[in-house]
Amino acid sequence: MESDVLPPRKRIALVAHDNRKDELLEWVRENSEKLAGHELYGTGTTGWLLQQELGLEVNKFQSGPLGGDQQLGARISERGIDVMVFFWDPLEAQPHDPDVKALLRIAVLWNIPVASNRSTADFLFTSPYMAGEYERLLTDFENYRKRLDWRLSDQAKHLLQDRKAE
């Protein structure tokens, strides 16, 4: 099994659906000291609100429905996000529900801590791991990446044979 070490200064994504933005803003306001030593990221509107209302420096992606969830998922898969606080709305369908599901799947796949409500965020941010290093275990995806090598090899052989026949 592979691993990497999350540094004491974490890269934290802060995301909220429209009906949960006020709740996230309140939680961030209450935890601003804990967040101060970390690098913050957010999808468009949430990031903008955090900057405007709380004066935080937030690296912003596009708004979720405009591709921000996909940008965030890509950053997670590149090991560029360490923790995600995502207050998603369980009572209202979103036009980008497939993107939301994909984002949550990527977060699980790359084993990053995810808080989807205040209680989980409180537990996560009071953990001693938030202020120190943490060795995160990662699944070794090498076999998955190589699953079609035999096909590629067979195709390459056929191409070579076809070229020789010409």
JSON list of C-alpha atoms in Angstrom, two decimals:
[
{"chain": "A", "resi": 1, "resn": "MET", "atom": "CA", "xyz": [0.00, 0.00, 0.00]},
{"chain": "A", "resi": 2, "resn": "GLU", "atom": "CA", "xyz": [1.21, 3.46, -0.93]},
{"chain": "A", "resi": 3, "resn": "SER", "atom": "CA", "xyz": [1.18, 6.47, 1.40]},
{"chain": "A", "resi": 4, "resn": "ASP", "atom": "CA", "xyz": [1.93, 10.15, 1.47]},
{"chain": "A", "resi": 5, "resn": "VAL", "atom": "CA", "xyz": [2.38, 12.56, 4.33]},
{"chain": "A", "resi": 6, "resn": "LEU", "atom": "CA", "xyz": [-0.01, 15.44, 4.76]},
{"chain": "A", "resi": 7, "resn": "PRO", "atom": "CA", "xyz": [1.90, 18.44, 6.15]},
{"chain": "A", "resi": 8, "resn": "PRO", "atom": "CA", "xyz": [0.78, 20.46, 9.18]},
{"chain": "A", "resi": 9, "resn": "ARG", "atom": "CA", "xyz": [-0.41, 23.21, 6.79]},
{"chain": "A", "resi": 10, "resn": "LYS", "atom": "CA", "xyz": [-3.28, 21.47, 5.02]},
{"chain": "A", "resi": 11, "resn": "ARG", "atom": "CA", "xyz": [-4.94, 22.39, 1.74]},
{"chain": "A", "resi": 12, "resn": "ILE", "atom": "CA", "xyz": [-8.61, 22.58, 2.68]},
{"chain": "A", "resi": 13, "resn": "ALA", "atom": "CA", "xyz": [-11.55, 22.76, 0.30]},
{"chain": "A", "resi": 14, "resn": "LEU", "atom": "CA", "xyz": [-14.64, 24.58, 1.61]},
{"chain": "A", "resi": 15, "resn": "VAL", "atom": "CA", "xyz": [-17.80, 23.96, -0.41]},
{"chain": "A", "resi": 16, "resn": "ALA", "atom": "CA", "xyz": [-21.52, 24.41, 0.25]},
{"chain": "A", "resi": 17, "resn": "HIS", "atom": "CA", "xyz": [-24.72, 24.15, -1.72]},
{"chain": "A", "resi": 18, "resn": "ASP", "atom": "CA", "xyz": [-26.88, 27.28, -1.75]},
{"chain": "A", "resi": 19, "resn": "ASN", "atom": "CA", "xyz": [-29.17, 26.20, 1.11]},
{"chain": "A", "resi": 20, "resn": "ARG", "atom": "CA", "xyz": [-26.14, 25.39, 3.29]},
{"chain": "A", "resi": 21, "resn": "LYS", "atom": "CA", "xyz": [-23.88, 28.38, 2.54]},
{"chain": "A", "resi": 22, "resn": "ASP", "atom": "CA", "xyz": [-24.99, 30.34, 5.62]},
{"chain": "A", "resi": 23, "resn": "GLU", "atom": "CA", "xyz": [-24.26, 27.32, 7.81]},
{"chain": "A", "resi": 24, "resn": "LEU", "atom": "CA", "xyz": [-20.79, 26.94, 6.32]},
{"chain": "A", "resi": 25, "resn": "LEU", "atom": "CA", "xyz": [-20.09, 30.67, 6.73]},
{"chain": "A", "resi": 26, "resn": "GLU", "atom": "CA", "xyz": [-21.09, 30.46, 10.38]},
{"chain": "A", "resi": 27, "resn": "TRP", "atom": "CA", "xyz": [-18.94, 27.36, 10.93]},
{"chain": "A", "resi": 28, "resn": "VAL", "atom": "CA", "xyz": [-15.93, 28.99, 9.23]},
{"chain": "A", "resi": 29, "resn": "ARG", "atom": "CA", "xyz": [-16.42, 32.17, 11.29]},
{"chain": "A", "resi": 30, "resn": "GLU", "atom": "CA", "xyz": [-16.41, 30.09, 14.50]},
{"chain": "A", "resi": 31, "resn": "ASN", "atom": "CA", "xyz": [-13.32, 28.16, 13.37]},
{"chain": "A", "resi": 32, "resn": "SER", "atom": "CA", "xyz": [-11.37, 30.95, 11.69]},
{"chain": "A", "resi": 33, "resn": "GLU", "atom": "CA", "xyz": [-8.41, 30.56, 14.07]},
{"chain": "A", "resi": 34, "resn": "LYS", "atom": "CA", "xyz": [-8.12, 26.85, 13.26]},
{"chain": "A", "resi": 35, "resn": "LEU", "atom": "CA", "xyz": [-8.35, 27.57, 9.54]},
{"chain": "A", "resi": 36, "resn": "ALA", "atom": "CA", "xyz": [-5.86, 30.47, 9.61]},
{"chain": "A", "resi": 37, "resn": "GLY", "atom": "CA", "xyz": [-2.77, 28.30, 9.29]},
{"chain": "A", "resi": 38, "resn": "HIS", "atom": "CA", "xyz": [-4.06, 26.39, 6.28]},
{"chain": "A", "resi": 39, "resn": "GLU", "atom": "CA", "xyz": [-4.43, 27.05, 2.56]},
{"chain": "A", "resi": 40, "resn": "LEU", "atom": "CA", "xyz": [-8.09, 27.41, 1.63]},
{"chain": "A", "resi": 41, "resn": "TYR", "atom": "CA", "xyz": [-9.87, 26.49, -1.60]},
{"chain": "A", "resi": 42, "resn": "GLY", "atom": "CA", "xyz": [-13.49, 26.85, -2.60]},
{"chain": "A", "resi": 43, "resn": "THR", "atom": "CA", "xyz": [-15.85, 26.55, -5.49]},
{"chain": "A", "resi": 44, "resn": "GLY", "atom": "CA", "xyz": [-16.88, 29.87, -7.04]},
{"chain": "A", "resi": 45, "resn": "THR", "atom": "CA", "xyz": [-19.75, 31.30, -5.05]},
{"chain": "A", "resi": 46, "resn": "THR", "atom": "CA", "xyz": [-18.72, 29.74, -1.74]},
{"chain": "A", "resi": 47, "resn": "GLY", "atom": "CA", "xyz": [-15.15, 30.98, -2.13]},
{"chain": "A", "resi": 48, "resn": "TRP", "atom": "CA", "xyz": [-16.36, 34.45, -3.06]},
{"chain": "A", "resi": 49, "resn": "LEU", "atom": "CA", "xyz": [-18.66, 34.59, 0.01]},
{"chain": "A", "resi": 50, "resn": "LEU", "atom": "CA", "xyz": [-15.84, 33.47, 2.32]},
{"chain": "A", "resi": 51, "resn": "GLN", "atom": "CA", "xyz": [-13.64, 36.25, 0.94]},
{"chain": "A", "resi": 52, "resn": "GLN", "atom": "CA", "xyz": [-16.30, 38.97, 0.98]},
{"chain": "A", "resi": 53, "resn": "GLU", "atom": "CA", "xyz": [-17.94, 38.23, 4.31]},
{"chain": "A", "resi": 54, "resn": "LEU", "atom": "CA", "xyz": [-15.01, 36.91, 6.33]},
{"chain": "A", "resi": 55, "resn": "GLY", "atom": "CA", "xyz": [-11.99, 38.44, 4.59]},
{"chain": "A", "resi": 56, "resn": "LEU", "atom": "CA", "xyz": [-10.33, 35.07, 4.04]},
{"chain": "A", "resi": 57, "resn": "GLU", "atom": "CA", "xyz": [-7.90, 34.36, 1.25]},
{"chain": "A", "resi": 58, "resn": "VAL", "atom": "CA", "xyz": [-9.49, 31.57, -0.79]},
{"chain": "A", "resi": 59, "resn": "ASN", "atom": "CA", "xyz": [-8.21, 29.98, -4.00]},
{"chain": "A", "resi": 60, "resn": "LYS", "atom": "CA", "xyz": [-11.35, 29.75, -6.11]},
{"chain": "A", "resi": 61, "resn": "PHE", "atom": "CA", "xyz": [-12.47, 27.24, -8.71]},
{"chain": "A", "resi": 62, "resn": "GLN", "atom": "CA", "xyz": [-15.48, 27.75, -10.95]},
{"chain": "A", "resi": 63, "resn": "SER", "atom": "CA", "xyz": [-18.94, 27.58, -9.41]},
{"chain": "A", "resi": 64, "resn": "GLY", "atom": "CA", "xyz": [-19.94, 23.94, -8.83]},
{"chain": "A", "resi": 65, "resn": "PRO", "atom": "CA", "xyz": [-22.52, 23.71, -11.63]},
{"chain": "A", "resi": 66, "resn": "LEU", "atom": "CA", "xyz": [-20.08, 25.40, -14.02]},
{"chain": "A", "resi": 67, "resn": "GLY", "atom": "CA", "xyz": [-17.37, 22.79, -13.50]},
{"chain": "A", "resi": 68, "resn": "GLY", "atom": "CA", "xyz": [-15.98, 23.71, -10.08]},
{"chain": "A", "resi": 69, "resn": "ASP", "atom": "CA", "xyz": [-16.82, 20.32, -8.57]},
{"chain": "A", "resi": 70, "resn": "GLN", "atom": "CA", "xyz": [-14.92, 18.66, -11.40]},
{"chain": "A", "resi": 71, "resn": "GLN", "atom": "CA", "xyz": [-11.97, 21.03, -10.96]},
{"chain": "A", "resi": 72, "resn": "LEU", "atom": "CA", "xyz": [-11.90, 20.24, -7.25]},
{"chain": "A", "resi": 73, "resn": "GLY", "atom": "CA", "xyz": [-12.09, 16.50, -7.95]},
{"chain": "A", "resi": 74, "resn": "ALA", "atom": "CA", "xyz": [-9.17, 16.80, -10.36]},
{"chain": "A", "resi": 75, "resn": "ARG", "atom": "CA", "xyz": [-7.14, 18.66, -7.72]},
{"chain": "A", "resi": 76, "resn": "ILE", "atom": "CA", "xyz": [-7.90, 15.88, -5.20]},
{"chain": "A", "resi": 77, "resn": "SER", "atom": "CA", "xyz": [-6.73, 13.21, -7.67]},
{"chain": "A", "resi": 78, "resn": "GLU", "atom": "CA", "xyz": [-3.51, 15.20, -8.18]},
{"chain": "A", "resi": 79, "resn": "ARG", "atom": "CA", "xyz": [-3.01, 15.16, -4.39]},
{"chain": "A", "resi": 80, "resn": "GLY", "atom": "CA", "xyz": [-3.54, 18.92, -4.21]},
{"chain": "A", "resi": 81, "resn": "ILE", "atom": "CA", "xyz": [-6.36, 18.90, -1.61]},
{"chain": "A", "resi": 82, "resn": "ASP", "atom": "CA", "xyz": [-5.89, 17.29, 1.80]},
{"chain": "A", "resi": 83, "resn": "VAL", "atom": "CA", "xyz": [-9.27, 17.85, 3.49]},
{"chain": "A", "resi": 84, "resn": "MET", "atom": "CA", "xyz": [-12.74, 18.75, 2.23]},
{"chain": "A", "resi": 85, "resn": "VAL", "atom": "CA", "xyz": [-15.58, 20.39, 4.13]},
{"chain": "A", "resi": 86, "resn": "PHE", "atom": "CA", "xyz": [-18.61, 20.04, 1.86]},
{"chain": "A", "resi": 87, "resn": "PHE", "atom": "CA", "xyz": [-21.96, 21.03, 3.31]},
{"chain": "A", "resi": 88, "resn": "TRP", "atom": "CA", "xyz": [-24.17, 19.53, 0.62]},
{"chain": "A", "resi": 89, "resn": "ASP", "atom": "CA", "xyz": [-27.93, 19.77, 0.59]},
{"chain": "A", "resi": 90, "resn": "PRO", "atom": "CA", "xyz": [-29.59, 16.38, 1.21]},
{"chain": "A", "resi": 91, "resn": "LEU", "atom": "CA", "xyz": [-33.11, 17.75, 0.64]},
{"chain": "A", "resi": 92, "resn": "GLU", "atom": "CA", "xyz": [-32.82, 19.36, -2.77]},
{"chain": "A", "resi": 93, "resn": "ALA", "atom": "CA", "xyz": [-31.76, 17.90, -6.10]},
{"chain": "A", "resi": 94, "resn": "GLN", "atom": "CA", "xyz": [-28.93, 19.79, -7.76]},
{"chain": "A", "resi": 95, "resn": "PRO", "atom": "CA", "xyz": [-28.59, 20.32, -11.52]},
{"chain": "A", "resi": 96, "resn": "HIS", "atom": "CA", "xyz": [-25.04, 19.00, -11.19]},
{"chain": "A", "resi": 97, "resn": "ASP", "atom": "CA", "xyz": [-25.82, 15.96, -8.97]},
{"chain": "A", "resi": 98, "resn": "PRO", "atom": "CA", "xyz": [-23.63, 13.66, -11.12]},
{"chain": "A", "resi": 99, "resn": "ASP", "atom": "CA", "xyz": [-20.68, 16.02, -10.54]},
{"chain": "A", "resi": 100, "resn": "VAL", "atom": "CA", "xyz": [-21.36, 16.07, -6.79]},
{"chain": "A", "resi": 101, "resn": "LYS", "atom": "CA", "xyz": [-21.45, 12.28, -6.68]},
{"chain": "A", "resi": 102, "resn": "ALA", "atom": "CA", "xyz": [-18.23, 12.12, -8.70]},
{"chain": "A", "resi": 103, "resn": "LEU", "atom": "CA", "xyz": [-16.54, 14.59, -6.32]},
{"chain": "A", "resi": 104, "resn": "LEU", "atom": "CA", "xyz": [-17.51, 12.54, -3.27]},
{"chain": "A", "resi": 105, "resn": "ARG", "atom": "CA", "xyz": [-16.35, 9.34, -5.02]},
{"chain": "A", "resi": 106, "resn": "ILE", "atom": "CA", "xyz": [-12.95, 10.88, -5.81]},
{"chain": "A", "resi": 107, "resn": "ALA", "atom": "CA", "xyz": [-12.58, 12.05, -2.19]},
{"chain": "A", "resi": 108, "resn": "VAL", "atom": "CA", "xyz": [-13.17, 8.49, -0.96]},
{"chain": "A", "resi": 109, "resn": "LEU", "atom": "CA", "xyz": [-10.95, 6.99, -3.67]},
{"chain": "A", "resi": 110, "resn": "TRP", "atom": "CA", "xyz": [-8.00, 9.21, -2.66]},
{"chain": "A", "resi": 111, "resn": "ASN", "atom": "CA", "xyz": [-8.72, 8.80, 1.07]},
{"chain": "A", "resi": 112, "resn": "ILE", "atom": "CA", "xyz": [-9.12, 12.43, 2.07]},
{"chain": "A", "resi": 113, "resn": "PRO", "atom": "CA", "xyz": [-11.13, 13.36, 5.16]},
{"chain": "A", "resi": 114, "resn": "VAL", "atom": "CA", "xyz": [-14.55, 14.78, 4.25]},
{"chain": "A", "resi": 115, "resn": "ALA", "atom": "CA", "xyz": [-16.97, 16.58, 6.54]},
{"chain": "A", "resi": 116, "resn": "SER", "atom": "CA", "xyz": [-20.51, 16.94, 5.23]},
{"chain": "A", "resi": 117, "resn": "ASN", "atom": "CA", "xyz": [-22.02, 18.60, 8.31]},
{"chain": "A", "resi": 118, "resn": "ARG", "atom": "CA", "xyz": [-21.06, 20.71, 11.33]},
{"chain": "A", "resi": 119, "resn": "SER", "atom": "CA", "xyz": [-20.66, 17.80, 13.73]},
{"chain": "A", "resi": 120, "resn": "THR", "atom": "CA", "xyz": [-18.24, 15.97, 11.46]},
{"chain": "A", "resi": 121, "resn": "ALA", "atom": "CA", "xyz": [-16.35, 19.20, 10.72]},
{"chain": "A", "resi": 122, "resn": "ASP", "atom": "CA", "xyz": [-16.06, 19.88, 14.47]},
{"chain": "A", "resi": 123, "resn": "PHE", "atom": "CA", "xyz": [-14.72, 16.38, 15.13]},
{"chain": "A", "resi": 124, "resn": "LEU", "atom": "CA", "xyz": [-12.31, 16.63, 12.20]},
{"chain": "A", "resi": 125, "resn": "PHE", "atom": "CA", "xyz": [-10.93, 20.04, 13.13]},
{"chain": "A", "resi": 126, "resn": "THR", "atom": "CA", "xyz": [-10.41, 19.14, 16.79]},
{"chain": "A", "resi": 127, "resn": "SER", "atom": "CA", "xyz": [-8.32, 16.12, 15.78]},
{"chain": "A", "resi": 128, "resn": "PRO", "atom": "CA", "xyz": [-4.60, 16.40, 16.58]},
{"chain": "A", "resi": 129, "resn": "TYR", "atom": "CA", "xyz": [-3.95, 15.34, 12.97]},
{"chain": "A", "resi": 130, "resn": "MET", "atom": "CA", "xyz": [-5.17, 18.72, 11.71]},
{"chain": "A", "resi": 131, "resn": "ALA", "atom": "CA", "xyz": [-2.27, 20.56, 13.33]},
{"chain": "A", "resi": 132, "resn": "GLY", "atom": "CA", "xyz": [0.44, 18.02, 12.58]},
{"chain": "A", "resi": 133, "resn": "GLU", "atom": "CA", "xyz": [1.65, 15.64, 9.94]},
{"chain": "A", "resi": 134, "resn": "TYR", "atom": "CA", "xyz": [-0.52, 12.70, 8.99]},
{"chain": "A", "resi": 135, "resn": "GLU", "atom": "CA", "xyz": [0.48, 9.65, 6.96]},
{"chain": "A", "resi": 136, "resn": "ARG", "atom": "CA", "xyz": [-2.39, 8.95, 4.61]},
{"chain": "A", "resi": 137, "resn": "LEU", "atom": "CA", "xyz": [-2.60, 5.45, 3.17]},
{"chain": "A", "resi": 138, "resn": "LEU", "atom": "CA", "xyz": [-3.43, 5.24, -0.52]},
{"chain": "A", "resi": 139, "resn": "THR", "atom": "CA", "xyz": [-4.54, 2.34, -2.62]},
{"chain": "A", "resi": 140, "resn": "ASP", "atom": "CA", "xyz": [-1.94, 1.26, -5.15]},
{"chain": "A", "resi": 141, "resn": "PHE", "atom": "CA", "xyz": [-3.70, 1.72, -8.49]},
{"chain": "A", "resi": 142, "resn": "GLU", "atom": "CA", "xyz": [-0.85, 0.31, -10.59]},
{"chain": "A", "resi": 143, "resn": "ASN", "atom": "CA", "xyz": [-2.72, -2.91, -11.41]},
{"chain": "A", "resi": 144, "resn": "TYR", "atom": "CA", "xyz": [-5.74, -0.87, -12.43]},
{"chain": "A", "resi": 145, "resn": "ARG", "atom": "CA", "xyz": [-3.64, 1.37, -14.62]},
{"chain": "A", "resi": 146, "resn": "LYS", "atom": "CA", "xyz": [-2.02, -1.65, -16.30]},
{"chain": "A", "resi": 147, "resn": "ARG", "atom": "CA", "xyz": [-5.25, -3.64, -16.75]},
{"chain": "A", "resi": 148, "resn": "LEU", "atom": "CA", "xyz": [-5.24, -3.15, -20.53]},
{"chain": "A", "resi": 149, "resn": "ASP", "atom": "CA", "xyz": [-1.50, -3.49, -21.13]},
{"chain": "A", "resi": 150, "resn": "TRP", "atom": "CA", "xyz": [-1.99, -6.95, -22.67]},
{"chain": "A", "resi": 151, "resn": "ARG", "atom": "CA", "xyz": [-4.48, -5.49, -25.17]},
{"chain": "A", "resi": 152, "resn": "LEU", "atom": "CA", "xyz": [-2.16, -2.66, -26.03]},
{"chain": "A", "resi": 153, "resn": "SER", "atom": "CA", "xyz": [0.67, -5.12, -26.49]},
{"chain": "A", "resi": 154, "resn": "ASP", "atom": "CA", "xyz": [-1.47, -7.27, -28.80]},
{"chain": "A", "resi": 155, "resn": "GLN", "atom": "CA", "xyz": [-2.53, -4.22, -30.80]},
{"chain": "A", "resi": 156, "resn": "ALA", "atom": "CA", "xyz": [1.08, -3.09, -31.12]},
{"chain": "A", "resi": 157, "resn": "LYS", "atom": "CA", "xyz": [2.06, -6.57, -32.38]},
{"chain": "A", "resi": 158, "resn": "HIS", "atom": "CA", "xyz": [-0.70, -6.47, -35.00]},
{"chain": "A", "resi": 159, "resn": "LEU", "atom": "CA", "xyz": [0.37, -3.02, -36.14]},
{"chain": "A", "resi": 160, "resn": "LEU", "atom": "CA", "xyz": [3.95, -4.17, -36.51]},
{"chain": "A", "resi": 161, "resn": "GLN", "atom": "CA", "xyz": [2.84, -7.25, -38.44]},
{"chain": "A", "resi": 162, "resn": "ASP", "atom": "CA", "xyz": [0.66, -5.11, -40.70]},
{"chain": "A", "resi": 163, "resn": "ARG", "atom": "CA", "xyz": [3.57, -2.77, -41.41]},
{"chain": "A", "resi": 164, "resn": "LYS", "atom": "CA", "xyz": [5.87, -5.67, -42.22]},
{"chain": "A", "resi": 165, "resn": "ALA", "atom": "CA", "xyz": [3.29, -7.07, -44.62]},
{"chain": "A", "resi": 166, "resn": "GLU", "atom": "CA", "xyz": [3.15, -3.74, -46.50]}
]
